[in-house]
Amino acid sequence: MRADADEEFTAYAAASAARLRRTAYLLCGDWQRAEDELQVALVKLYLSWNRVRARGALDAFVRKTLVRGVVDEHRRPWRRERAQATLADRPMPEPLPVEDRLAVRDALALVPPRQRAVLVLRYYEDCDVAETAQLIGCSEGTVKSQTARGLARLRELLAADPAAMNWEK
C-alpha cells in the first residue's frame, strides 16, 4: 500500500475505532471479543483498502465484516476460547529424590499386574475411572476396587521398608 493510502487507513481506523468497537460489542455482548472482531475486520479492510475506498463503502464493509465474524464465531463454538474460573492445569509437584522414586518403582513392580495397571493409568497417566475401565476392559466398579487394593498393597510395601522412603510425614 502506498504511504498516502496507509495514512488514510490509519486516520479512518483512529476516527472510527470507538464507534466500530461499540457496534461489535452490541453484536456479541463481550468487550474483549468485540475488540478481537474489530481487529479482524480492520485487517480485512486494510487488505482491501484500495478497492473498498474507491467504492466509498468503508463503514458498510466494516459492519458487514463484523456481522459475519460474530455470526461465524457463533456457528463454530469449538473455535472460540472460553474463560474458566479455575485452570485445569496443575503446577508440577516437586520431584521426589531419586532414591524415593526408585523405592516407589520397586514397590510398584511387586503390586499384582492388574492393580499395577490401574494405578499407572489412574495416577501416572491421569485417566479417570471410566477411561481406565475402557482401556483395561472391565467395569468401573472393578477399577475402583483394584485401585483401593493396589494403593493398600503399595502402602504396605513402602511401609515395610521405611528407610527406603525418607519422606517428611
mmCIF file of N, CA and C in Angstrom, residues 77-141:
data_model
loop_
_atom_site.group_PDB
_atom_site.id
_atom_site.type_symbol
_atom_site.label_atom_id
_atom_site.label_comp_id
_atom_site.label_asym_id
_atom_site.label_seq_id
_atom_site.Cartn_x
_atom_site.Cartn_y
_atom_site.Cartn_z
ATOM 1 N N PRO A 77 -18.696 -22.933 17.695
ATOM 2 C CA PRO A 77 -18.320 -22.748 19.100
ATOM 3 C C PRO A 77 -17.019 -23.451 19.470
ATOM 4 N N TRP A 78 -16.624 -24.443 18.711
ATOM 5 C CA TRP A 78 -15.383 -25.146 19.036
ATOM 6 C C TRP A 78 -14.151 -24.311 18.729
ATOM 7 N N ARG A 79 -14.305 -23.225 17.976
ATOM 8 C CA ARG A 79 -13.159 -22.390 17.620
ATOM 9 C C ARG A 79 -12.886 -21.285 18.620
ATOM 10 N N ARG A 80 -13.861 -20.944 19.421
ATOM 11 C CA ARG A 80 -13.634 -19.818 20.320
ATOM 12 C C ARG A 80 -13.168 -20.310 21.687
ATOM 13 N N GLU A 81 -12.440 -19.451 22.341
ATOM 14 C CA GLU A 81 -11.924 -19.769 23.662
ATOM 15 C C GLU A 81 -12.989 -19.451 24.698
ATOM 16 N N ARG A 82 -12.933 -20.181 25.784
ATOM 17 C CA ARG A 82 -13.868 -19.926 26.879
ATOM 18 C C ARG A 82 -13.070 -19.645 28.142
ATOM 19 N N ALA A 83 -13.429 -18.577 28.821
ATOM 20 C CA ALA A 83 -12.764 -18.247 30.074
ATOM 21 C C ALA A 83 -13.237 -19.211 31.159
ATOM 22 N N GLN A 84 -12.333 -19.603 32.016
ATOM 23 C CA GLN A 84 -12.647 -20.522 33.096
ATOM 24 C C GLN A 84 -12.269 -19.859 34.418
ATOM 25 N N ALA A 85 -13.047 -20.132 35.444
ATOM 26 C CA ALA A 85 -12.746 -19.573 36.754
ATOM 27 C C ALA A 85 -11.483 -20.204 37.337
ATOM 28 N N THR A 86 -11.320 -21.497 37.081
ATOM 29 C CA THR A 86 -10.117 -22.183 37.562
ATOM 30 C C THR A 86 -9.442 -22.846 36.374
ATOM 31 N N LEU A 87 -8.154 -22.933 36.450
ATOM 32 C CA LEU A 87 -7.400 -23.565 35.385
ATOM 33 C C LEU A 87 -7.337 -25.066 35.606
ATOM 34 N N ALA A 88 -7.419 -25.810 34.526
ATOM 35 C CA ALA A 88 -7.365 -27.261 34.633
ATOM 36 C C ALA A 88 -5.946 -27.737 34.921
ATOM 37 N N ASP A 89 -4.974 -26.980 34.483
ATOM 38 C CA ASP A 89 -3.590 -27.380 34.697
ATOM 39 C C ASP A 89 -3.204 -27.211 36.153
ATOM 40 N N ARG A 90 -2.468 -28.171 36.628
ATOM 41 C CA ARG A 90 -1.966 -28.090 37.989
ATOM 42 C C ARG A 90 -0.466 -27.860 37.926
ATOM 43 N N PRO A 91 0.074 -27.165 38.909
ATOM 44 C CA PRO A 91 1.525 -26.974 38.897
ATOM 45 C C PRO A 91 2.222 -28.309 39.096
ATOM 46 N N MET A 92 3.386 -28.427 38.512
ATOM 47 C CA MET A 92 4.155 -29.652 38.661
ATOM 48 C C MET A 92 4.616 -29.777 40.106
ATOM 49 N N PRO A 93 4.391 -30.951 40.705
ATOM 50 C CA PRO A 93 4.895 -31.126 42.063
ATOM 51 C C PRO A 93 6.422 -31.217 42.039
ATOM 52 N N GLU A 94 6.993 -30.926 43.165
ATOM 53 C CA GLU A 94 8.439 -31.058 43.275
ATOM 54 C C GLU A 94 8.788 -32.522 43.071
ATOM 55 N N PRO A 95 9.778 -32.814 42.248
ATOM 56 C CA PRO A 95 10.120 -34.219 42.022
ATOM 57 C C PRO A 95 10.688 -34.848 43.290
ATOM 58 N N LEU A 96 10.368 -36.118 43.449
ATOM 59 C CA LEU A 96 10.908 -36.860 44.584
ATOM 60 C C LEU A 96 12.398 -37.089 44.368
ATOM 61 N N PRO A 97 13.121 -37.246 45.445
ATOM 62 C CA PRO A 97 14.529 -37.615 45.275
ATOM 63 C C PRO A 97 14.640 -38.955 44.546
ATOM 64 N N VAL A 98 15.739 -39.176 43.898
ATOM 65 C CA VAL A 98 15.936 -40.383 43.089
ATOM 66 C C VAL A 98 15.708 -41.639 43.919
ATOM 67 N N GLU A 99 16.202 -41.669 45.151
ATOM 68 C CA GLU A 99 16.051 -42.859 45.995
ATOM 69 C C GLU A 99 14.577 -43.171 46.237
ATOM 70 N N ASP A 100 13.776 -42.136 46.484
ATOM 71 C CA ASP A 100 12.348 -42.330 46.729
ATOM 72 C C ASP A 100 11.636 -42.810 45.469
ATOM 73 N N ARG A 101 11.995 -42.252 44.312
ATOM 74 C CA ARG A 101 11.382 -42.696 43.058
ATOM 75 C C ARG A 101 11.702 -44.155 42.779
ATOM 76 N N LEU A 102 12.936 -44.547 43.050
ATOM 77 C CA LEU A 102 13.323 -45.945 42.838
ATOM 78 C C LEU A 102 12.576 -46.867 43.793
ATOM 79 N N ALA A 103 12.384 -46.429 45.040
ATOM 80 C CA ALA A 103 11.645 -47.240 46.005
ATOM 81 C C ALA A 103 10.190 -47.412 45.573
ATOM 82 N N VAL A 104 9.568 -46.353 45.095
ATOM 83 C CA VAL A 104 8.191 -46.449 44.609
ATOM 84 C C VAL A 104 8.126 -47.355 43.386
ATOM 85 N N ARG A 105 9.075 -47.205 42.479
ATOM 86 C CA ARG A 105 9.101 -48.059 41.286
ATOM 87 C C ARG A 105 9.260 -49.525 41.667
ATOM 88 N N ASP A 106 10.175 -49.811 42.604
ATOM 89 C CA ASP A 106 10.397 -51.191 43.029
ATOM 90 C C ASP A 106 9.161 -51.758 43.729
ATOM 91 N N ALA A 107 8.520 -50.948 44.568
ATOM 92 C CA ALA A 107 7.305 -51.397 45.246
ATOM 93 C C ALA A 107 6.180 -51.604 44.242
ATOM 94 N N LEU A 108 6.069 -50.724 43.263
ATOM 95 C CA LEU A 108 5.034 -50.865 42.235
ATOM 96 C C LEU A 108 5.225 -52.154 41.437
ATOM 97 N N ALA A 109 6.462 -52.545 41.233
ATOM 98 C CA ALA A 109 6.737 -53.780 40.495
ATOM 99 C C ALA A 109 6.237 -55.008 41.251
ATOM 100 N N LEU A 110 6.075 -54.901 42.574
ATOM 101 C CA LEU A 110 5.607 -56.022 43.382
ATOM 102 C C LEU A 110 4.083 -56.059 43.517
ATOM 103 N N VAL A 111 3.407 -55.038 43.064
ATOM 104 C CA VAL A 111 1.944 -54.999 43.087
ATOM 105 C C VAL A 111 1.442 -55.896 41.948
ATOM 106 N N PRO A 112 0.351 -56.654 42.172
ATOM 107 C CA PRO A 112 -0.171 -57.518 41.096
ATOM 108 C C PRO A 112 -0.420 -56.731 39.801
ATOM 109 N N PRO A 113 -0.242 -57.400 38.653
ATOM 110 C CA PRO A 113 -0.277 -56.699 37.356
ATOM 111 C C PRO A 113 -1.536 -55.874 37.090
ATOM 112 N N ARG A 114 -2.699 -56.406 37.390
ATOM 113 C CA ARG A 114 -3.929 -55.657 37.102
ATOM 114 C C ARG A 114 -4.029 -54.423 37.996
ATOM 115 N N GLN A 115 -3.684 -54.576 39.261
ATOM 116 C CA GLN A 115 -3.690 -53.433 40.172
ATOM 117 C C GLN A 115 -2.635 -52.420 39.745
ATOM 118 N N ARG A 116 -1.496 -52.900 39.316
ATOM 119 C CA ARG A 116 -0.430 -52.007 38.846
ATOM 120 C C ARG A 116 -0.910 -51.226 37.622
ATOM 121 N N ALA A 117 -1.597 -51.917 36.700
ATOM 122 C CA ALA A 117 -2.110 -51.237 35.503
ATOM 123 C C ALA A 117 -3.100 -50.135 35.877
ATOM 124 N N VAL A 118 -3.977 -50.442 36.826
ATOM 125 C CA VAL A 118 -4.956 -49.442 37.266
ATOM 126 C C VAL A 118 -4.246 -48.256 37.915
ATOM 127 N N LEU A 119 -3.271 -48.515 38.775
ATOM 128 C CA LEU A 119 -2.554 -47.435 39.439
ATOM 129 C C LEU A 119 -1.797 -46.563 38.444
ATOM 130 N N VAL A 120 -1.166 -47.197 37.475
ATOM 131 C CA VAL A 120 -0.421 -46.425 36.471
ATOM 132 C C VAL A 120 -1.369 -45.565 35.643
ATOM 133 N N LEU A 121 -2.478 -46.166 35.200
ATOM 134 C CA LEU A 121 -3.422 -45.390 34.386
ATOM 135 C C LEU A 121 -4.071 -44.262 35.186
ATOM 136 N N ARG A 122 -4.446 -44.553 36.423
ATOM 137 C CA ARG A 122 -5.151 -43.536 37.211
ATOM 138 C C ARG A 122 -4.231 -42.421 37.705
ATOM 139 N N TYR A 123 -3.036 -42.772 38.179
ATOM 140 C CA TYR A 123 -2.216 -41.776 38.857
ATOM 141 C C TYR A 123 -1.020 -41.297 38.053
ATOM 142 N N TYR A 124 -0.577 -42.072 37.106
ATOM 143 C CA TYR A 124 0.532 -41.608 36.286
ATOM 144 C C TYR A 124 0.025 -41.003 34.984
ATOM 145 N N GLU A 125 -0.913 -41.704 34.343
ATOM 146 C CA GLU A 125 -1.488 -41.192 33.091
ATOM 147 C C GLU A 125 -2.658 -40.248 33.337
ATOM 148 N N ASP A 126 -3.128 -40.128 34.562
ATOM 149 C CA ASP A 126 -4.198 -39.212 34.959
ATOM 150 C C ASP A 126 -5.515 -39.499 34.237
ATOM 151 N N CYS A 127 -5.820 -40.776 34.046
ATOM 152 C CA CYS A 127 -7.094 -41.179 33.431
ATOM 153 C C CYS A 127 -8.173 -41.218 34.512
ATOM 154 N N ASP A 128 -9.405 -40.928 34.131
ATOM 155 C CA ASP A 128 -10.487 -41.056 35.097
ATOM 156 C C ASP A 128 -10.942 -42.518 35.168
ATOM 157 N N VAL A 129 -11.898 -42.795 36.044
ATOM 158 C CA VAL A 129 -12.338 -44.168 36.268
ATOM 159 C C VAL A 129 -12.921 -44.771 34.991
ATOM 160 N N ALA A 130 -13.772 -44.018 34.305
ATOM 161 C CA ALA A 130 -14.415 -44.537 33.092
ATOM 162 C C ALA A 130 -13.387 -44.842 32.001
ATOM 163 N N GLU A 131 -12.454 -43.945 31.815
ATOM 164 C CA GLU A 131 -11.433 -44.147 30.788
ATOM 165 C C GLU A 131 -10.543 -45.342 31.128
ATOM 166 N N THR A 132 -10.192 -45.474 32.399
ATOM 167 C CA THR A 132 -9.385 -46.611 32.836
ATOM 168 C C THR A 132 -10.141 -47.913 32.605
ATOM 169 N N ALA A 133 -11.425 -47.943 32.938
ATOM 170 C CA ALA A 133 -12.242 -49.146 32.724
ATOM 171 C C ALA A 133 -12.280 -49.518 31.245
ATOM 172 N N GLN A 134 -12.420 -48.524 30.394
ATOM 173 C CA GLN A 134 -12.457 -48.790 28.955
ATOM 174 C C GLN A 134 -11.118 -49.326 28.472
ATOM 175 N N LEU A 135 -10.021 -48.743 28.937
ATOM 176 C CA LEU A 135 -8.704 -49.181 28.493
ATOM 177 C C LEU A 135 -8.368 -50.594 28.949
ATOM 178 N N ILE A 136 -8.787 -50.939 30.164
ATOM 179 C CA ILE A 136 -8.474 -52.264 30.696
ATOM 180 C C ILE A 136 -9.501 -53.289 30.240
ATOM 181 N N GLY A 137 -10.708 -52.833 29.961
ATOM 182 C CA GLY A 137 -11.767 -53.746 29.521
ATOM 183 C C GLY A 137 -12.494 -54.361 30.697
ATOM 184 N N CYS A 138 -12.836 -53.546 31.685
ATOM 185 C CA CYS A 138 -13.567 -54.032 32.853
ATOM 186 C C CYS A 138 -14.579 -52.968 33.257
ATOM 187 N N SER A 139 -15.311 -53.243 34.341
ATOM 188 C CA SER A 139 -16.308 -52.279 34.807
ATOM 189 C C SER A 139 -15.650 -51.188 35.652
ATOM 190 N N GLU A 140 -16.372 -50.096 35.830
ATOM 191 C CA GLU A 140 -15.865 -49.002 36.663
ATOM 192 C C GLU A 140 -15.721 -49.440 38.110
ATOM 193 N N GLY A 141 -16.613 -50.304 38.573
ATOM 194 C CA GLY A 141 -16.515 -50.830 39.933
ATOM 195 C C GLY A 141 -15.236 -51.628 40.138
#
